[in-house]
Amino acid sequence: MLSILAISTTMSCNVMRKKVSLVDSSSLLSRRFRDYDCLMDSDLAIYFSRAALGDLLTMVRACPWQSGLVSLNLHVRQKGVSVLSMLQSQCAQIIYTTPNAGGASIISEAMSMEVLARMMGAQLVYTEMDLVYSTSRTAITDYACRIGDALIGVSVTRAMCFGNALCKNNARRILVKKLAGILQSSQTVANCSFDRQILHVWTQTAKDASLVKSIFARHIPNTLKANTILLVTTINFDALFYEKGTSKRSV
């Protein structure tokens, strides 16, 4: 059975907090998504669709051949909060403190792992540098985690245009590039085999999120989507979008 999060709530200092623990019981699925539209903690509020998250868990568990689309809205509740203070998951902390293949992506990748850990009980299996490929001329996956019994590759990107508003052409270009990279890395990874991959796209506004979802649903061919799940997440955290990078990455 799929591992999912069991959630209990307590009131502390007038702030509702969710205590998260892992359980192995699919019977909790309907109860969880019936009772919660938001996971609230002192640092983050995560807003989600019950039906969409239920579909996501079902796809990971029982429909490995299907692509999917899920969206989340994260609200950072305190100004000036540090990245590390939001990383409750040890898995996310490992990604944040471990060098990657370069680029301005450490924060977005660590926060991606944090979201999957909080929402789905994901456990890190391979960091970006742990993954081995059969050729050096390949796109690479940012990390691999286990959700239930499935090994999931996760590729992370930010849908934005520096200095300009995100437009349809740019949104489509980002999706096509990352989805093609996912197909390639799934074929060339040598030290594991992904059951599927998640493309985690961060956006700054709800308008940008809607654009990305629309492009994915209407203008991306199924051959490129394959069985990739698109996870679109809006967050009010500038550091994630304007992180300074190191060296150039493959994708």
Coordinates of N, CA, C and O in Angstrom, one line a residue, residues 74-228:
L74 N 1.8 27.9 -2.3 CA 2.5 28.0 -1.1 C 2.6 29.5 -0.7 O 3.0 30.4 -1.5
H75 N 2.3 29.7 0.6 CA 2.4 31.1 1.1 C 3.4 31.1 2.3 O 3.2 30.4 3.3
V76 N 4.5 31.8 2.1 CA 5.5 32.0 3.1 C 5.0 33.0 4.1 O 4.7 34.1 3.8
R77 N 4.8 32.6 5.4 CA 4.0 33.4 6.3 C 4.8 34.4 7.0 O 4.2 35.3 7.7
Q78 N 6.1 34.4 6.9 CA 6.9 35.4 7.6 C 7.9 36.0 6.7 O 8.6 35.3 5.9
K79 N 8.0 37.3 6.7 CA 9.0 38.0 5.9 C 10.4 37.8 6.5 O 10.6 37.8 7.7
G80 N 11.4 37.7 5.5 CA 12.8 37.6 6.0 C 13.1 36.2 6.5 O 14.2 36.0 7.0
V81 N 12.3 35.2 6.3 CA 12.6 33.9 6.8 C 13.7 33.3 5.9 O 13.8 33.5 4.7
S82 N 14.6 32.5 6.6 CA 15.7 31.9 5.8 C 15.2 30.6 5.2 O 14.2 30.0 5.6
V83 N 15.9 30.2 4.2 CA 15.5 28.9 3.5 C 15.7 27.8 4.4 O 14.8 26.9 4.5
L84 N 16.8 27.7 5.1 CA 17.1 26.5 6.0 C 16.0 26.4 7.1 O 15.7 25.2 7.4
S85 N 15.5 27.5 7.6 CA 14.4 27.4 8.6 C 13.1 26.7 8.1 O 12.3 26.2 8.9
M86 N 12.9 26.8 6.8 CA 11.7 26.2 6.2 C 11.9 24.7 5.8 O 10.9 24.1 5.5
L87 N 13.1 24.3 5.9 CA 13.4 22.9 5.5 C 13.3 22.0 6.7 O 14.3 21.7 7.4
Q88 N 12.1 21.5 7.0 CA 11.9 20.6 8.1 C 12.4 19.2 7.8 O 12.8 18.4 8.7
S89 N 12.3 18.8 6.5 CA 12.7 17.5 6.1 C 14.2 17.4 6.0 O 14.9 18.2 5.4
Q90 N 14.8 16.3 6.6 CA 16.2 16.1 6.5 C 16.6 15.9 5.0 O 17.7 16.2 4.6
C91 N 15.7 15.3 4.3 CA 16.0 15.1 2.8 C 16.2 16.4 2.1 O 17.1 16.5 1.3
A92 N 15.4 17.4 2.4 CA 15.5 18.7 1.8 C 16.8 19.4 2.3 O 17.4 20.1 1.5
Q93 N 17.1 19.2 3.5 CA 18.3 19.8 4.1 C 19.6 19.2 3.4 O 20.5 19.9 3.1
I94 N 19.5 17.9 3.1 CA 20.6 17.3 2.4 C 20.8 17.9 1.0 O 21.9 18.3 0.6
I95 N 19.7 18.1 0.3 CA 19.8 18.7 -1.1 C 20.4 20.2 -1.0 O 21.2 20.6 -1.8
Y96 N 19.9 20.9 0.1 CA 20.3 22.3 0.2 C 21.8 22.4 0.6 O 22.4 23.4 0.2
T97 N 22.3 21.5 1.3 CA 23.7 21.6 1.7 C 24.7 20.8 0.9 O 25.9 20.7 1.2
T98 N 24.2 20.1 -0.1 CA 25.1 19.2 -1.0 C 25.3 19.9 -2.3 O 24.3 20.4 -2.9
P99 N 26.5 20.1 -2.8 CA 26.7 20.7 -4.1 C 25.9 19.9 -5.2 O 25.8 18.7 -5.2
N100 N 25.4 20.7 -6.2 CA 24.7 20.1 -7.3 C 25.6 20.3 -8.6 O 26.8 20.6 -8.5
A101 N 25.0 20.1 -9.7 CA 25.8 20.2 -11.0 C 26.0 21.6 -11.4 O 26.5 21.8 -12.5
G102 N 25.6 22.5 -10.6 CA 25.8 23.9 -11.0 C 24.4 24.6 -11.3 O 23.4 24.0 -11.4
G103 N 24.5 25.9 -11.5 CA 23.3 26.7 -11.8 C 22.7 27.3 -10.5 O 23.1 27.0 -9.4
A104 N 21.7 28.1 -10.8 CA 21.0 28.8 -9.7 C 19.8 28.1 -9.2 O 18.6 28.5 -9.4
S105 N 20.0 26.9 -8.7 CA 18.8 26.0 -8.5 C 18.8 25.3 -7.1 O 17.9 24.5 -6.9
I106 N 19.7 25.6 -6.2 CA 19.8 24.9 -5.0 C 18.5 25.1 -4.2 O 17.9 24.2 -3.6
I107 N 18.1 26.3 -4.1 CA 16.9 26.7 -3.3 C 15.6 26.0 -3.9 O 14.8 25.4 -3.1
S108 N 15.5 26.1 -5.2 CA 14.3 25.6 -5.8 C 14.2 24.1 -5.7 O 13.1 23.5 -5.5
E109 N 15.4 23.4 -5.7 CA 15.4 22.0 -5.6 C 15.2 21.5 -4.2 O 14.4 20.5 -3.9
A110 N 15.8 22.2 -3.2 CA 15.5 21.9 -1.8 C 14.1 22.1 -1.4 O 13.5 21.3 -0.7
M111 N 13.5 23.2 -1.9 CA 12.1 23.5 -1.5 C 11.2 22.5 -2.2 O 10.1 22.1 -1.7
S112 N 11.5 22.0 -3.4 CA 10.8 21.0 -4.1 C 10.7 19.7 -3.2 O 9.6 19.1 -3.0
M113 N 11.9 19.3 -2.7 CA 11.9 18.1 -1.9 C 11.1 18.3 -0.6 O 10.4 17.4 -0.2
E114 N 11.2 19.5 -0.1 CA 10.4 19.8 1.1 C 8.9 19.7 0.9 O 8.2 19.1 1.7
V115 N 8.4 20.2 -0.2 CA 7.0 20.1 -0.5 C 6.6 18.7 -0.7 O 5.5 18.2 -0.1
L116 N 7.3 17.9 -1.4 CA 7.0 16.5 -1.6 C 7.1 15.7 -0.3 O 6.3 14.8 -0.1
A117 N 8.0 16.1 0.5 CA 8.1 15.4 1.8 C 6.9 15.7 2.7 O 6.3 14.8 3.4
R118 N 6.5 17.0 2.8 CA 5.4 17.4 3.6 C 4.0 16.8 3.1 O 3.2 16.4 3.8
M119 N 3.9 16.9 1.7 CA 2.6 16.5 1.2 C 2.4 15.0 0.9 O 1.3 14.5 1.1
M120 N 3.5 14.3 0.6 CA 3.4 12.9 0.2 C 4.3 12.0 0.9 O 4.4 10.8 0.6
G121 N 5.1 12.5 1.9 CA 6.0 11.6 2.6 C 7.2 11.1 1.8 O 7.7 10.1 2.1
A122 N 7.5 11.9 0.8 CA 8.6 11.5 -0.1 C 10.0 11.4 0.7 O 10.2 12.2 1.6
Q123 N 10.8 10.4 0.3 CA 12.1 10.2 0.9 C 13.2 10.3 -0.1 O 13.1 9.6 -1.2
L124 N 14.2 11.0 0.1 CA 15.3 11.2 -0.9 C 16.0 9.9 -1.0 O 16.4 9.2 0.0
V125 N 16.3 9.5 -2.3 CA 17.1 8.3 -2.6 C 18.4 8.7 -3.2 O 19.5 8.2 -2.8
Y126 N 18.4 9.6 -4.2 CA 19.6 10.0 -4.9 C 19.6 11.6 -5.1 O 18.6 12.1 -5.5
T127 N 20.7 12.2 -4.7 CA 20.8 13.6 -5.1 C 21.2 13.7 -6.5 O 21.5 12.7 -7.2
E128 N 21.3 14.9 -7.0 CA 21.7 15.1 -8.4 C 23.0 14.5 -8.8 O 23.2 13.9 -9.8
M129 N 24.0 14.7 -7.8 CA 25.3 14.1 -8.1 C 25.4 12.6 -7.8 O 26.4 12.0 -8.2
D130 N 24.5 12.1 -7.2 CA 24.5 10.6 -7.0 C 24.0 9.9 -8.2 O 24.4 8.7 -8.4
L131 N 23.2 10.5 -9.0 CA 22.7 9.8 -10.2 C 23.8 9.7 -11.3 O 24.5 10.6 -11.5
V132 N 23.9 8.5 -11.9 CA 24.9 8.2 -12.8 C 24.2 7.9 -14.2 O 23.1 7.3 -14.2
Y133 N 24.8 8.4 -15.3 CA 24.2 8.2 -16.6 C 25.2 7.5 -17.5 O 26.4 7.5 -17.3
S134 N 24.6 6.9 -18.5 CA 25.4 6.1 -19.5 C 26.2 6.9 -20.4 O 27.1 6.4 -21.1
T135 N 25.9 8.2 -20.5 CA 26.6 9.1 -21.4 C 26.7 10.5 -20.7 O 25.8 10.8 -19.9
S136 N 27.8 11.2 -21.0 CA 27.9 12.5 -20.5 C 27.1 13.6 -21.2 O 26.8 14.7 -20.8
R137 N 26.7 13.2 -22.4 CA 25.9 14.1 -23.3 C 24.4 13.8 -23.1 O 23.7 13.3 -24.0
T138 N 23.9 14.2 -21.9 CA 22.5 13.9 -21.6 C 22.0 14.9 -20.7 O 22.7 15.6 -20.0
A139 N 20.7 15.1 -20.7 CA 20.0 15.9 -19.7 C 20.0 15.1 -18.4 O 20.2 13.9 -18.4
I140 N 20.0 15.8 -17.3 CA 20.0 15.2 -16.0 C 18.8 15.5 -15.1 O 18.2 16.5 -15.3
T141 N 18.6 14.6 -14.2 CA 17.4 14.8 -13.3 C 18.0 15.4 -12.0 O 19.1 15.1 -11.6
D142 N 17.2 16.2 -11.3 CA 17.7 17.0 -10.2 C 17.8 16.1 -8.9 O 18.7 16.3 -8.1
Y143 N 16.9 15.2 -8.7 CA 17.0 14.3 -7.6 C 16.0 13.1 -7.8 O 15.1 13.2 -8.6
A144 N 16.2 12.1 -7.0 CA 15.2 11.0 -7.1 C 14.7 10.7 -5.7 O 15.5 10.7 -4.7
C145 N 13.4 10.5 -5.5 CA 12.8 10.2 -4.2 C 11.9 9.0 -4.3 O 11.5 8.6 -5.4
R146 N 11.6 8.4 -3.2 CA 10.6 7.3 -3.1 C 9.3 7.8 -2.5 O 9.3 8.4 -1.5
I147 N 8.3 7.6 -3.3 CA 6.9 7.9 -2.8 C 6.1 6.6 -2.8 O 5.9 6.0 -3.8
G148 N 5.9 6.1 -1.6 CA 5.3 4.7 -1.5 C 6.4 3.8 -2.0 O 7.5 3.8 -1.6
D149 N 6.0 2.9 -3.0 CA 6.9 1.9 -3.6 C 7.5 2.4 -4.9 O 8.3 1.7 -5.5
A150 N 7.2 3.6 -5.3 CA 7.6 4.1 -6.6 C 8.9 5.0 -6.5 O 9.0 5.8 -5.6
L151 N 9.9 4.8 -7.4 CA 11.0 5.6 -7.4 C 10.8 6.7 -8.5 O 10.6 6.4 -9.6
I152 N 10.7 7.9 -8.0 CA 10.3 9.1 -8.8 C 11.5 10.0 -9.0 O 12.2 10.4 -8.1
G153 N 11.8 10.2 -10.3 CA 12.8 11.3 -10.6 C 12.1 12.6 -10.6 O 10.9 12.7 -11.0
V154 N 12.8 13.6 -10.2 CA 12.2 15.0 -10.1 C 13.1 16.0 -10.7 O 14.3 16.1 -10.4
S155 N 12.5 16.7 -11.7 CA 13.2 17.8 -12.4 C 12.5 19.1 -12.0 O 11.3 19.2 -12.1
V156 N 13.3 20.1 -11.7 CA 12.8 21.3 -11.1 C 13.2 22.5 -12.0 O 14.3 22.5 -12.5
T157 N 12.2 23.4 -12.2 CA 12.5 24.6 -13.0 C 11.7 25.7 -12.5 O 10.7 25.5 -11.7
R158 N 12.0 26.9 -13.0 CA 11.2 28.1 -12.6 C 10.7 28.7 -13.9 O 11.4 29.0 -14.8
A159 N 9.4 28.9 -14.0 CA 8.7 29.5 -15.2 C 8.7 31.0 -15.0 O 7.9 31.6 -14.3
M160 N 9.7 31.7 -15.6 CA 9.8 33.1 -15.5 C 10.6 33.7 -16.6 O 11.4 33.0 -17.3
C161 N 10.5 35.0 -16.9 CA 11.3 35.7 -17.8 C 11.9 36.9 -17.1 O 11.2 37.8 -16.6
F162 N 13.2 36.9 -16.9 CA 13.9 37.9 -16.2 C 13.6 39.3 -16.8 O 13.9 39.5 -18.0
G163 N 13.0 40.2 -16.1 CA 12.7 41.5 -16.6 C 11.5 41.7 -17.4 O 11.1 42.8 -17.8
N164 N 10.8 40.5 -17.7 CA 9.6 40.6 -18.5 C 8.5 39.6 -18.0 O 8.9 38.7 -17.2
A165 N 7.3 39.8 -18.4 CA 6.2 38.9 -18.0 C 6.3 37.6 -18.7 O 6.8 37.6 -19.9
L166 N 6.0 36.5 -18.1 CA 6.0 35.2 -18.7 C 4.9 35.2 -19.8 O 3.8 35.6 -19.6
C167 N 5.3 34.8 -21.0 CA 4.4 34.8 -22.2 C 4.2 33.3 -22.6 O 4.9 32.4 -22.2
K168 N 3.3 33.1 -23.5 CA 3.0 31.8 -24.0 C 4.2 31.1 -24.6 O 4.5 29.9 -24.4
N169 N 4.9 31.8 -25.5 CA 6.0 31.2 -26.1 C 7.1 30.8 -25.2 O 7.7 29.7 -25.3
N170 N 7.4 31.6 -24.2 CA 8.4 31.2 -23.2 C 8.0 30.1 -22.3 O 8.8 29.2 -22.0
A171 N 6.7 30.1 -21.9 CA 6.2 29.0 -21.1 C 6.3 27.7 -21.9 O 6.7 26.6 -21.3
R172 N 5.9 27.7 -23.1 CA 6.0 26.5 -24.0 C 7.4 26.0 -24.2 O 7.7 24.8 -24.1
R173 N 8.3 27.0 -24.4 CA 9.7 26.6 -24.6 C 10.3 26.0 -23.3 O 11.0 25.0 -23.4
I174 N 9.9 26.5 -22.1 CA 10.4 25.9 -20.9 C 9.9 24.5 -20.7 O 10.7 23.5 -20.4
L175 N 8.6 24.3 -21.0 CA 8.0 22.9 -20.8 C 8.6 21.9 -21.8 O 8.9 20.8 -21.5
V176 N 8.7 22.4 -23.1 CA 9.2 21.5 -24.1 C 10.7 21.0 -23.8 O 11.0 19.9 -23.8
K177 N 11.5 22.0 -23.4 CA 12.9 21.7 -23.0 C 13.0 20.8 -21.8 O 13.7 19.8 -21.9
K178 N 12.2 21.0 -20.8 CA 12.3 20.2 -19.6 C 11.7 18.8 -19.8 O 12.3 17.8 -19.3
L179 N 10.6 18.7 -20.5 CA 10.0 17.4 -20.8 C 10.8 16.6 -21.7 O 11.0 15.3 -21.5
A180 N 11.5 17.2 -22.7 CA 12.4 16.4 -23.5 C 13.6 15.9 -22.7 O 14.1 14.8 -22.9
G181 N 14.1 16.8 -21.8 CA 15.2 16.4 -20.9 C 14.8 15.2 -20.0 O 15.6 14.3 -19.8
I182 N 13.5 15.2 -19.5 CA 13.1 14.1 -18.7 C 13.1 12.8 -19.5 O 13.5 11.8 -18.9
L183 N 12.6 12.8 -20.7 CA 12.6 11.6 -21.5 C 14.0 11.1 -21.7 O 14.3 9.9 -21.6
Q184 N 14.9 12.0 -21.9 CA 16.3 11.6 -22.2 C 17.0 11.1 -20.9 O 17.6 10.0 -21.0
S185 N 16.8 11.8 -19.8 CA 17.4 11.3 -18.6 C 16.8 10.0 -18.1 O 17.6 9.1 -17.5
S186 N 15.6 9.7 -18.3 CA 15.0 8.5 -18.0 C 15.6 7.3 -18.8 O 15.7 6.2 -18.3
Q187 N 16.0 7.6 -20.0 CA 16.6 6.6 -20.9 C 18.1 6.3 -20.5 O 18.6 5.2 -20.7
T188 N 18.8 7.4 -20.1 CA 20.2 7.3 -19.9 C 20.7 7.0 -18.5 O 21.8 6.8 -18.2
V189 N 19.8 7.2 -17.5 CA 20.2 7.0 -16.1 C 20.6 5.5 -16.0 O 20.0 4.6 -16.5
A190 N 21.7 5.3 -15.3 CA 22.4 4.0 -15.3 C 22.3 3.2 -13.9 O 22.4 2.0 -13.9
N191 N 22.2 4.0 -12.8 CA 22.3 3.3 -11.5 C 21.0 3.2 -10.8 O 20.9 2.8 -9.7
C192 N 19.9 3.4 -11.6 CA 18.5 3.2 -11.1 C 17.6 3.2 -12.3 O 18.0 3.4 -13.4
S193 N 16.3 3.0 -12.0 CA 15.3 3.0 -13.1 C 14.1 3.8 -12.5 O 13.5 3.3 -11.5
F194 N 13.8 4.9 -13.1 CA 12.7 5.7 -12.5 C 11.3 5.0 -13.0 O 11.2 4.6 -14.1
D195 N 10.4 4.9 -12.0 CA 9.1 4.5 -12.4 C 8.4 5.6 -13.2 O 7.5 5.3 -14.1
R196 N 8.7 6.8 -12.9 CA 8.2 8.0 -13.6 C 8.9 9.2 -13.1 O 9.7 9.1 -12.2
Q197 N 8.7 10.3 -13.7 CA 9.3 11.6 -13.3 C 8.2 12.6 -13.0 O 7.1 12.6 -13.6
I198 N 8.5 13.5 -12.1 CA 7.7 14.7 -11.8 C 8.5 15.9 -12.4 O 9.7 16.1 -12.1
L199 N 7.8 16.8 -13.1 CA 8.4 18.1 -13.5 C 7.8 19.1 -12.6 O 6.6 19.4 -12.6
H200 N 8.6 19.6 -11.7 CA 8.1 20.6 -10.7 C 8.5 22.0 -11.2 O 9.6 22.4 -11.2
V201 N 7.4 22.7 -11.5 CA 7.6 24.1 -12.0 C 7.1 25.1 -11.0 O 6.0 25.1 -10.5
W202 N 8.0 26.0 -10.6 CA 7.7 27.1 -9.7 C 7.3 28.3 -10.4 O 7.9 28.7 -11.5
T203 N 6.3 29.0 -10.0 CA 5.8 30.2 -10.6 C 5.7 31.3 -9.5 O 5.4 31.0 -8.3
Q204 N 5.7 32.6 -9.9 CA 5.6 33.7 -8.9 C 4.2 34.1 -8.7 O 3.9 34.7 -7.7
T205 N 3.4 33.9 -9.7 CA 2.0 34.4 -9.6 C 1.0 33.3 -10.1 O 1.3 32.4 -10.8
A206 N -0.3 33.5 -9.7 CA -1.3 32.6 -10.1 C -1.5 32.7 -11.6 O -1.9 31.7 -12.3
K207 N -1.4 33.9 -12.2 CA -1.5 34.1 -13.6 C -0.5 33.2 -14.4 O -0.8 32.6 -15.3
D208 N 0.8 33.3 -13.9 CA 1.8 32.4 -14.5 C 1.5 31.0 -14.4 O 1.7 30.2 -15.3
A209 N 1.0 30.6 -13.2 CA 0.7 29.1 -13.0 C -0.4 28.7 -14.0 O -0.3 27.6 -14.6
S210 N -1.4 29.5 -14.1 CA -2.5 29.2 -15.1 C -2.0 29.1 -16.5 O -2.5 28.2 -17.2
L211 N -1.1 30.0 -16.9 CA -0.5 29.9 -18.2 C 0.2 28.6 -18.4 O 0.0 27.9 -19.5
V212 N 1.1 28.2 -17.5 CA 1.8 27.0 -17.6 C 0.9 25.8 -17.7 O 1.1 24.9 -18.5
K213 N -0.1 25.7 -16.9 CA -1.0 24.6 -16.9 C -1.8 24.5 -18.2 O -2.0 23.4 -18.7
S214 N -2.2 25.7 -18.7 CA -2.9 25.7 -20.0 C -2.1 25.2 -21.1 O -2.5 24.5 -22.0
I215 N -0.8 25.7 -21.2 CA 0.1 25.2 -22.2 C 0.3 23.7 -22.2 O 0.3 23.0 -23.2
F216 N 0.5 23.2 -21.0 CA 0.8 21.8 -20.8 C -0.5 21.0 -21.2 O -0.3 20.0 -21.9
A217 N -1.7 21.4 -20.9 CA -2.9 20.7 -21.2 C -3.2 20.8 -22.7 O -3.7 19.8 -23.2
R218 N -3.0 21.9 -23.3 CA -3.5 22.1 -24.7 C -2.5 22.1 -25.8 O -2.8 21.9 -26.9
H219 N -1.2 22.4 -25.4 CA -0.2 22.6 -26.5 C 1.0 21.7 -26.4 O 1.9 21.9 -27.2
I220 N 1.0 20.7 -25.5 CA 2.1 19.8 -25.4 C 1.7 18.4 -25.9 O 0.7 17.9 -25.3
P221 N 2.3 17.8 -26.9 CA 1.9 16.5 -27.3 C 2.0 15.4 -26.3 O 2.9 15.5 -25.5
N222 N 1.2 14.4 -26.4 CA 1.2 13.3 -25.4 C 2.5 12.6 -25.5 O 3.0 12.0 -24.5
T223 N 3.1 12.5 -26.6 CA 4.4 11.8 -26.8 C 5.5 12.5 -25.9 O 6.4 11.8 -25.5
L224 N 5.4 13.8 -25.8 CA 6.4 14.5 -25.0 C 6.0 14.5 -23.5 O 6.9 14.4 -22.6
K225 N 4.7 14.5 -23.2 CA 4.3 14.3 -21.8 C 4.7 13.0 -21.2 O 5.1 12.8 -20.1
A226 N 4.5 11.9 -22.1 CA 4.7 10.5 -21.7 C 4.0 10.3 -20.4 O 2.8 10.5 -20.3
N227 N 4.6 9.8 -19.3 CA 4.0 9.6 -18.1 C 4.4 10.6 -17.0 O 4.3 10.3 -15.8
T228 N 4.9 11.7 -17.4 CA 5.4 12.7 -16.5 C 4.2 13.4 -15.8 O 3.2 13.8 -16.5

